[in-house]
DNA sequence: CCAGACTGTCTTAGCGCTGAGCTAACAAGC
DNA sequence: GCTTGTTAGCTCAGCGCTAAGACAGTCTGG
């Protein structure tokens, strides 16, 4: 059984035998797996009226622990998107009453973004479903394989972050 | 040395000890690694006046071998984007003279998309740089680790495709 | 030979993100 | 008290993508 990327590597070996395309075996697969994961998890989020962007913000606030509040800057840093994107995400979440923005008393520039009760309830409801979806996406791998995969990806991530 | 995802897992363990968040160790890392890869490779593409979307189409045509021509449907299938996205990618590439669209003689609905000489030259020029970038992104891993990672990702991909 | 189903490609409104840049508030040195 | 530099957050035009569907060409059964 082979995947799409194996076919790509074969084609390159035939057309450009002078080049070493082996890095694609990892990079290409990471990209494709990531897209599949995103497509599947998006369906779970949608069942809760959410998308990846919204869930990402809500979950970041939720796992920060009480009082479930962070600055937009902190959210930007943990999110891999720009500050402009976070501003817009917060606009949407605030319009739905899932988060509130309050000026920070100690710094006139700062803002505290806090989960509302409704926002917290929603993310707590969506999270188990999301985890079940992720679990299903990994069903092909044993616990040992998952651990090995996580270790390798972590090493890579440390070198990239 | 730990990565961002390790911190996320710690937070969830503290806030929701009732849930098994272990799938995130893989899913979360795949997503973050993929984004880093995409950001880095984008810079290499940009040096050749390309982006990921354009390179993807040109490379697919290039590695198909002579006469470097495929249908929009074939490009859609290998790309993980919708047919509408491929139409637009082809519009941009055609406007730049990197591909040409020709009606397919044997089927009035069909179109052949072919690499121009200029398109072929461009992808052949960009490819070595792109591979060098990918190689650099994987520098933290040994050959054995890369092979192991590729194998695990391939097993996952087979189960998802 | 025609009706209906199917296939291949394109069109378009709407969405979320980026990149550039803006404003306001704070900090440090003189 | 100023000036200069930094930080926090936001705005907005433009981009590529998706989802939905339009439309022409091809196939199939009766």
Tab-separated table of C-alpha atoms (C1' of nucleotides) in Angstrom:
chain	number	residue	atom	x	y	z
A	1	UNK	CA	0.000	0.000	0.000
A	2	UNK	CA	1.498	3.327	-0.991
A	3	UNK	CA	0.452	6.935	-0.662
A	4	UNK	CA	0.355	9.872	-3.021
A	5	UNK	CA	3.786	11.110	-2.047
A	6	UNK	CA	5.420	7.788	-2.947
A	7	UNK	CA	4.124	8.276	-6.486
A	8	UNK	CA	5.501	11.790	-6.578
A	9	UNK	CA	8.936	10.571	-5.505
A	10	UNK	CA	8.874	7.917	-8.238
A	11	UNK	CA	8.037	10.508	-10.848
A	12	UNK	CA	10.849	12.792	-9.786
A	13	UNK	CA	13.302	9.874	-9.742
A	14	UNK	CA	12.382	9.217	-13.336
A	15	UNK	CA	12.399	12.825	-14.535
A	16	UNK	CA	15.221	14.291	-12.483
A	17	UNK	CA	17.469	11.388	-11.466
A	18	UNK	CA	20.234	13.944	-10.895
A	19	UNK	CA	18.446	15.416	-7.866
A	20	UNK	CA	18.031	14.018	-4.369
A	21	UNK	CA	14.347	14.498	-3.669
A	22	UNK	CA	14.326	12.480	-0.441
A	23	UNK	CA	13.435	15.477	1.778
A	24	UNK	CA	10.043	15.475	0.067
A	25	UNK	CA	9.296	12.097	1.621
A	26	UNK	CA	8.936	13.913	4.925
A	27	UNK	CA	7.973	17.455	3.944
A	28	UNK	CA	5.383	16.425	1.383
A	29	UNK	CA	3.759	13.967	3.738
A	30	UNK	CA	3.612	16.410	6.623
A	31	UNK	CA	1.800	18.849	4.371
A	32	UNK	CA	-0.715	16.326	3.118
A	33	UNK	CA	-1.385	14.784	6.511
A	34	UNK	CA	-1.887	18.236	7.968
A	35	UNK	CA	-4.449	19.120	5.322
A	36	UNK	CA	-6.377	15.914	5.894
A	37	UNK	CA	-6.368	16.498	9.617
A	38	UNK	CA	-7.602	20.049	9.120
A	39	UNK	CA	-10.402	18.992	6.799
A	40	UNK	CA	-11.649	16.329	9.220
A	41	UNK	CA	-11.408	18.368	12.392
A	42	UNK	CA	-13.187	21.245	10.632
A	43	UNK	CA	-16.264	19.047	10.326
A	44	UNK	CA	-16.289	18.405	14.053
A	45	UNK	CA	-15.873	22.094	14.806
A	46	UNK	CA	-18.728	22.917	12.443
A	47	UNK	CA	-21.040	20.655	14.447
A	48	UNK	CA	-20.515	23.074	17.314
A	49	UNK	CA	-20.853	26.205	15.191
A	50	UNK	CA	-17.109	26.728	15.217
A	51	UNK	CA	-14.176	26.680	12.853
A	52	UNK	CA	-10.504	26.055	13.454
A	53	UNK	CA	-9.734	29.739	14.013
A	54	UNK	CA	-12.449	30.243	16.618
A	55	UNK	CA	-11.723	27.013	18.422
A	56	UNK	CA	-8.048	27.844	18.553
A	57	UNK	CA	-8.709	31.102	20.401
A	58	UNK	CA	-11.318	29.657	22.754
A	59	UNK	CA	-9.157	26.638	23.573
A	60	UNK	CA	-6.117	28.803	24.241
A	61	UNK	CA	-8.101	30.863	26.735
A	62	UNK	CA	-9.678	27.780	28.271
A	63	UNK	CA	-6.471	25.882	28.909
A	64	UNK	CA	-4.804	28.974	30.369
A	65	UNK	CA	-6.969	28.292	33.422
A	66	UNK	CA	-8.943	30.757	35.592
A	67	UNK	CA	-9.745	33.546	34.991
A	68	UNK	CA	-9.590	32.397	31.345
A	69	UNK	CA	-8.147	35.680	30.136
A	70	UNK	CA	-5.157	36.588	27.979
A	71	UNK	CA	-3.982	39.573	25.957
A	72	UNK	CA	-4.365	39.656	22.167
A	73	UNK	CA	-0.567	39.627	22.019
A	74	UNK	CA	-0.387	36.391	23.996
A	75	UNK	CA	-3.016	34.875	21.717
A	76	UNK	CA	-1.041	35.990	18.678
A	77	UNK	CA	2.121	34.413	19.976
A	78	UNK	CA	0.562	31.043	20.610
A	79	UNK	CA	-1.366	30.950	17.346
A	80	UNK	CA	0.948	31.149	14.327
A	81	UNK	CA	-1.157	33.870	12.716
A	82	UNK	CA	-0.639	37.628	12.593
A	83	UNK	CA	-1.959	40.130	15.089
A	84	UNK	CA	-4.390	41.375	12.463
A	85	UNK	CA	-5.889	37.919	12.165
A	86	UNK	CA	-6.301	37.710	15.938
A	87	UNK	CA	-8.048	41.087	15.994
A	88	UNK	CA	-10.533	39.816	13.463
A	89	UNK	CA	-11.036	36.502	15.230
A	90	UNK	CA	-11.760	38.372	18.422
A	91	UNK	CA	-14.234	40.627	16.617
A	92	UNK	CA	-16.167	37.583	15.494
A	93	UNK	CA	-16.038	35.840	18.862
A	94	UNK	CA	-17.012	38.988	20.711
A	95	UNK	CA	-19.965	39.574	18.372
A	96	UNK	CA	-21.187	36.093	19.293
A	97	UNK	CA	-20.737	36.715	23.000
A	98	UNK	CA	-18.112	33.999	23.418
A	99	UNK	CA	-15.392	36.349	24.623
A	100	UNK	CA	-15.269	39.885	26.031
A	101	UNK	CA	-12.593	42.545	25.659
A	102	UNK	CA	-11.823	44.731	28.648
A	103	UNK	CA	-9.206	47.474	28.955
A	104	UNK	CA	-6.356	46.418	31.193
A	105	UNK	CA	-6.239	48.624	34.313
A	106	UNK	CA	-2.454	48.570	34.637
A	107	UNK	CA	-1.658	49.473	31.014
A	108	UNK	CA	-3.698	51.847	28.908
A	109	UNK	CA	-2.577	50.120	25.710
A	110	UNK	CA	-3.439	46.653	26.878
A	111	UNK	CA	-6.595	44.598	26.546
A	112	UNK	CA	-7.752	41.533	28.429
A	113	UNK	CA	-9.663	39.026	26.381
A	114	UNK	CA	-11.755	36.760	28.578
A	115	UNK	CA	-13.929	33.757	27.915
A	116	UNK	CA	-17.581	34.362	28.769
A	117	UNK	CA	-19.511	31.629	30.568
A	118	UNK	CA	-21.051	30.772	27.238
A	119	UNK	CA	-17.654	30.648	25.552
A	120	UNK	CA	-16.275	28.370	28.234
A	121	UNK	CA	-19.305	26.094	28.058
A	122	UNK	CA	-18.984	25.865	24.277
A	123	UNK	CA	-15.321	24.937	24.231
A	124	UNK	CA	-15.842	22.414	27.034
A	125	UNK	CA	-18.611	20.849	24.967
A	126	UNK	CA	-16.634	20.799	21.712
A	127	UNK	CA	-13.381	19.527	23.161
A	128	UNK	CA	-14.352	15.881	23.797
A	129	UNK	CA	-15.739	15.581	20.265
A	130	UNK	CA	-12.622	17.155	18.859
A	131	UNK	CA	-10.432	14.712	20.755
A	132	UNK	CA	-12.546	11.804	19.553
A	133	UNK	CA	-12.022	12.984	15.975
A	134	UNK	CA	-8.283	13.272	16.490
A	135	UNK	CA	-8.227	9.824	18.021
A	136	UNK	CA	-10.047	8.453	14.986
A	137	UNK	CA	-7.582	10.150	12.630
A	138	UNK	CA	-4.738	8.314	14.354
A	139	UNK	CA	-6.493	4.956	14.493
A	140	UNK	CA	-4.058	3.427	11.998
A	141	UNK	CA	-1.160	3.833	14.424
A	142	UNK	CA	-0.410	1.889	17.588
A	143	UNK	CA	0.350	3.709	20.829
A	144	UNK	CA	4.050	3.026	20.310
A	145	UNK	CA	3.935	4.417	16.780
A	146	UNK	CA	2.128	7.520	17.963
A	147	UNK	CA	4.719	8.081	20.661
A	148	UNK	CA	7.542	7.634	18.168
A	149	UNK	CA	5.878	10.009	15.723
A	150	UNK	CA	5.304	12.614	18.423
A	151	UNK	CA	8.947	12.367	19.484
A	152	UNK	CA	10.269	12.872	15.968
A	153	UNK	CA	7.921	15.758	15.244
A	154	UNK	CA	8.846	17.355	18.533
A	155	UNK	CA	12.545	17.206	17.694
A	156	UNK	CA	11.766	18.848	14.389
A	157	UNK	CA	9.598	21.505	16.006
A	158	UNK	CA	12.236	22.372	18.572
A	159	UNK	CA	14.692	22.972	15.749
A	160	UNK	CA	12.199	25.195	13.912
A	161	UNK	CA	10.748	27.266	16.749
B	1	UNK	CA	14.194	21.088	25.254
B	2	UNK	CA	10.455	21.165	24.667
B	3	UNK	CA	8.198	22.569	22.016
B	4	UNK	CA	5.022	24.615	22.072
B	5	UNK	CA	2.764	21.570	21.949
B	6	UNK	CA	4.330	20.072	25.068
B	7	UNK	CA	3.232	23.186	26.943
B	8	UNK	CA	-0.273	22.892	25.536
B	9	UNK	CA	-0.499	19.287	26.713
B	10	UNK	CA	0.654	20.322	30.181
B	11	UNK	CA	-2.020	22.995	30.354
B	12	UNK	CA	-4.771	20.614	29.347
B	13	UNK	CA	-3.573	18.024	31.848
B	14	UNK	CA	-3.942	20.650	34.539
B	15	UNK	CA	-7.292	22.064	33.395
B	16	UNK	CA	-9.013	18.954	32.121
B	17	UNK	CA	-7.376	15.970	33.842
B	18	UNK	CA	-10.502	13.986	33.009
B	19	UNK	CA	-9.724	14.008	29.283
B	20	UNK	CA	-7.113	12.087	27.315
B	21	UNK	CA	-5.506	14.741	25.167
B	22	UNK	CA	-2.699	12.519	23.903
B	23	UNK	CA	-3.844	12.620	20.243
B	24	UNK	CA	-2.884	16.296	20.252
B	25	UNK	CA	0.731	15.290	20.715
B	26	UNK	CA	0.675	14.111	17.117
B	27	UNK	CA	-2.079	16.187	15.499
B	28	UNK	CA	-0.962	19.473	17.008
B	29	UNK	CA	2.637	18.931	16.042
B	30	UNK	CA	1.822	17.945	12.479
B	31	UNK	CA	-0.106	21.171	12.103
B	32	UNK	CA	2.626	23.355	13.523
B	33	UNK	CA	5.435	21.658	11.623
B	34	UNK	CA	3.437	21.973	8.431
B	35	UNK	CA	2.965	25.692	8.940
B	36	UNK	CA	6.648	26.234	9.612
B	37	UNK	CA	7.567	24.268	6.536
B	38	UNK	CA	5.115	26.272	4.445
B	39	UNK	CA	6.421	29.600	5.713
B	40	UNK	CA	10.036	28.682	4.966
B	41	UNK	CA	9.485	27.136	1.556
B	42	UNK	CA	7.367	30.159	0.591
B	43	UNK	CA	10.462	32.334	0.909
B	44	UNK	CA	12.378	30.124	-1.497
B	45	UNK	CA	9.504	30.143	-3.976
B	46	UNK	CA	9.315	33.919	-3.740
B	47	UNK	CA	12.953	34.176	-4.806
B	48	UNK	CA	11.844	32.667	-8.099
B	49	UNK	CA	8.695	34.781	-8.392
B	50	UNK	CA	6.538	31.869	-7.320
B	51	UNK	CA	4.322	30.830	-4.468
B	52	UNK	CA	3.308	27.436	-3.203
B	53	UNK	CA	0.196	27.274	-5.398
B	54	UNK	CA	2.054	28.098	-8.610
B	55	UNK	CA	4.966	25.833	-7.871
B	56	UNK	CA	2.621	22.987	-7.084
B	57	UNK	CA	1.016	23.159	-10.528
B	58	UNK	CA	4.281	23.645	-12.411
B	59	UNK	CA	5.972	20.807	-10.523
B	60	UNK	CA	3.060	18.447	-11.108
B	61	UNK	CA	3.262	19.085	-14.848
B	62	UNK	CA	7.052	18.827	-14.819
B	63	UNK	CA	7.282	15.518	-13.051
B	64	UNK	CA	4.577	14.002	-15.257
B	65	UNK	CA	7.277	13.897	-17.935
B	66	UNK	CA	7.036	14.773	-21.646
B	67	UNK	CA	4.966	16.342	-23.089
B	68	UNK	CA	4.462	18.034	-19.680
B	69	UNK	CA	0.696	18.248	-20.100
B	70	UNK	CA	-2.230	17.238	-17.892
B	71	UNK	CA	-5.921	18.052	-17.628
B	72	UNK	CA	-7.234	20.492	-14.996
B	73	UNK	CA	-9.040	17.516	-13.474
B	74	UNK	CA	-5.785	15.584	-13.070
B	75	UNK	CA	-4.179	18.656	-11.503
B	76	UNK	CA	-7.141	19.012	-9.148
B	77	UNK	CA	-6.886	15.407	-8.052
B	78	UNK	CA	-3.213	15.593	-7.202
B	79	UNK	CA	-3.462	18.960	-5.458
B	80	UNK	CA	-5.851	18.829	-2.463
B	81	UNK	CA	-7.620	22.002	-3.609
B	82	UNK	CA	-10.916	22.441	-5.444
B	83	UNK	CA	-11.356	22.623	-9.202
B	84	UNK	CA	-12.185	26.316	-8.845
B	85	UNK	CA	-8.833	26.944	-7.221
B	86	UNK	CA	-7.061	25.119	-10.043
B	87	UNK	CA	-8.905	27.215	-12.633
B	88	UNK	CA	-7.654	30.341	-10.946
B	89	UNK	CA	-4.116	29.036	-10.578
B	90	UNK	CA	-4.092	28.242	-14.278
B	91	UNK	CA	-5.401	31.713	-15.115
B	92	UNK	CA	-2.480	33.253	-13.284
B	93	UNK	CA	0.109	30.907	-14.757
B	94	UNK	CA	-1.264	31.313	-18.256
B	95	UNK	CA	-1.228	35.105	-17.942
B	96	UNK	CA	2.483	34.836	-17.124
B	97	UNK	CA	3.146	32.543	-20.060
B	98	UNK	CA	4.254	29.633	-17.867
B	99	UNK	CA	1.538	27.260	-19.077
B	100	UNK	CA	-0.827	27.146	-22.050
B	101	UNK	CA	-4.352	25.767	-22.252
B	102	UNK	CA	-5.362	23.928	-25.415
B	103	UNK	CA	-8.689	22.272	-26.181
B	104	UNK	CA	-8.367	18.496	-26.192
B	105	UNK	CA	-9.059	17.150	-29.684
B	106	UNK	CA	-10.687	13.921	-28.480
B	107	UNK	CA	-13.122	15.522	-26.017
B	108	UNK	CA	-14.828	18.846	-26.527
B	109	UNK	CA	-15.135	19.393	-22.786
B	110	UNK	CA	-11.512	18.645	-22.033
B	111	UNK	CA	-8.491	20.913	-21.835
B	112	UNK	CA	-4.805	20.120	-21.945
B	113	UNK	CA	-2.654	22.263	-19.738
B	114	UNK	CA	0.950	22.237	-20.879
B	115	UNK	CA	4.131	23.710	-19.501
B	116	UNK	CA	5.702	26.274	-21.822
B	117	UNK	CA	9.467	26.251	-22.345
B	118	UNK	CA	9.626	29.157	-19.956
B	119	UNK	CA	7.499	27.350	-17.373
B	120	UNK	CA	9.669	24.265	-17.578
B	121	UNK	CA	12.842	26.316	-17.285
B	122	UNK	CA	11.476	28.125	-14.245
B	123	UNK	CA	10.479	25.013	-12.328
B	124	UNK	CA	13.785	23.350	-13.179
B	125	UNK	CA	15.564	26.386	-11.814
B	126	UNK	CA	13.467	26.605	-8.634
B	127	UNK	CA	13.489	22.920	-7.779
B	128	UNK	CA	17.104	22.594	-6.562
B	129	UNK	CA	16.676	25.618	-4.306
B	130	UNK	CA	13.427	24.240	-2.995
B	131	UNK	CA	15.061	20.895	-2.197
B	132	UNK	CA	17.919	22.655	-0.467
B	133	UNK	CA	15.406	24.483	1.712
B	134	UNK	CA	13.600	21.262	2.565
B	135	UNK	CA	16.916	19.639	3.382
B	136	UNK	CA	17.724	22.507	5.711
B	137	UNK	CA	14.336	22.209	7.424
B	138	UNK	CA	15.117	18.585	8.231
B	139	UNK	CA	18.661	19.204	9.361
B	140	UNK	CA	17.808	18.316	12.961
B	141	UNK	CA	17.035	14.724	12.010
B	142	UNK	CA	19.403	11.936	11.029
B	143	UNK	CA	18.807	9.895	7.894
B	144	UNK	CA	17.413	7.095	10.032
B	145	UNK	CA	15.034	9.444	11.819
B	146	UNK	CA	13.837	10.892	8.529
B	147	UNK	CA	13.160	7.423	7.188
B	148	UNK	CA	11.283	6.469	10.324
B	149	UNK	CA	9.248	9.671	10.187
B	150	UNK	CA	8.449	9.162	6.516
B	151	UNK	CA	7.309	5.601	7.205
B	152	UNK	CA	4.984	6.616	10.023
B	153	UNK	CA	3.515	9.505	8.068
B	154	UNK	CA	3.021	7.268	5.078
B	155	UNK	CA	1.076	4.742	7.145
B	156	UNK	CA	-1.092	7.580	8.394
B	157	UNK	CA	-1.592	8.974	4.920
B	158	UNK	CA	-2.589	5.602	3.504
B	159	UNK	CA	-5.276	5.348	6.162
B	160	UNK	CA	-6.559	8.833	5.353
B	161	UNK	CA	-6.476	8.831	1.545
C	1	DC	C1'	-32.419	9.370	-32.166
C	2	DC	C1'	-33.634	11.500	-28.100
C	3	DA	C1'	-33.930	12.300	-22.917
C	4	DG	C1'	-31.585	12.189	-18.918
C	5	DA	C1'	-27.498	11.502	-16.410
C	6	DC	C1'	-22.852	12.447	-16.053
C	7	DT	C1'	-18.289	14.800	-16.793
C	8	DG	C1'	-14.950	18.591	-17.331
C	9	DT	C1'	-14.175	23.229	-16.682
C	10	DC	C1'	-15.123	27.666	-15.335
C	11	DT	C1'	-17.484	31.585	-12.610
C	12	DT	C1'	-18.466	34.208	-8.559
C	13	DA	C1'	-19.693	35.747	-3.850
C	14	DG	C1'	-17.922	35.463	0.417
C	15	DC	C1'	-14.388	34.188	3.845
C	16	DG	C1'	-10.106	34.427	6.708
C	17	DC	C1'	-5.502	35.688	6.370
C	18	DT	C1'	-1.397	38.619	5.332
C	19	DG	C1'	1.345	42.769	5.041
C	20	DA	C1'	1.704	47.335	5.612
C	21	DG	C1'	0.866	50.806	8.266
C	22	DC	C1'	-1.709	53.559	11.738
C	23	DT	C1'	-2.739	55.353	16.542
C	24	DA	C1'	-2.341	55.574	21.321
C	25	DA	C1'	0.086	54.594	25.475
C	26	DC	C1'	4.215	53.708	27.931
C	27	DA	C1'	9.539	54.029	28.991
C	28	DA	C1'	14.149	56.048	29.182
C	29	DG	C1'	17.535	59.603	28.765
C	30	DC	C1'	18.533	64.189	28.837
D	1	DG	C1'	9.264	68.462	30.763
D	2	DC	C1'	10.527	66.860	26.184
D	3	DT	C1'	12.057	63.661	22.652
D	4	DT	C1'	12.884	59.213	20.884
D	5	DG	C1'	11.964	54.563	20.693
D	6	DT	C1'	9.056	50.720	21.862
D	7	DT	C1'	4.827	48.157	22.616
D	8	DA	C1'	-0.230	46.891	22.119
D	9	DG	C1'	-3.825	46.607	19.317
D	10	DC	C1'	-6.322	47.703	15.311
D	11	DT	C1'	-7.581	48.830	10.190
D	12	DC	C1'	-7.891	47.774	5.441
D	13	DA	C1'	-6.799	46.467	0.651
D	14	DG	C1'	-5.665	42.549	-1.693
D	15	DC	C1'	-5.007	37.602	-2.159
D	16	DG	C1'	-6.162	32.608	-2.779
D	17	DC	C1'	-9.410	29.493	-1.450
D	18	DT	C1'	-14.095	27.300	-0.920
D	19	DA	C1'	-18.844	26.209	-1.971
D	20	DA	C1'	-22.281	26.364	-5.009
D	21	DG	C1'	-23.665	26.245	-9.250
D	22	DA	C1'	-23.669	27.329	-14.432
D	23	DC	C1'	-22.879	25.426	-18.801
D	24	DA	C1'	-21.324	22.818	-22.670
D	25	DG	C1'	-20.059	18.376	-24.252
D	26	DT	C1'	-20.407	13.272	-23.909
D	27	DC	C1'	-22.535	8.813	-22.854
D	28	DT	C1'	-26.361	5.479	-22.152
D	29	DG	C1'	-30.876	3.120	-22.363
D	30	DG	C1'	-35.015	2.757	-24.480
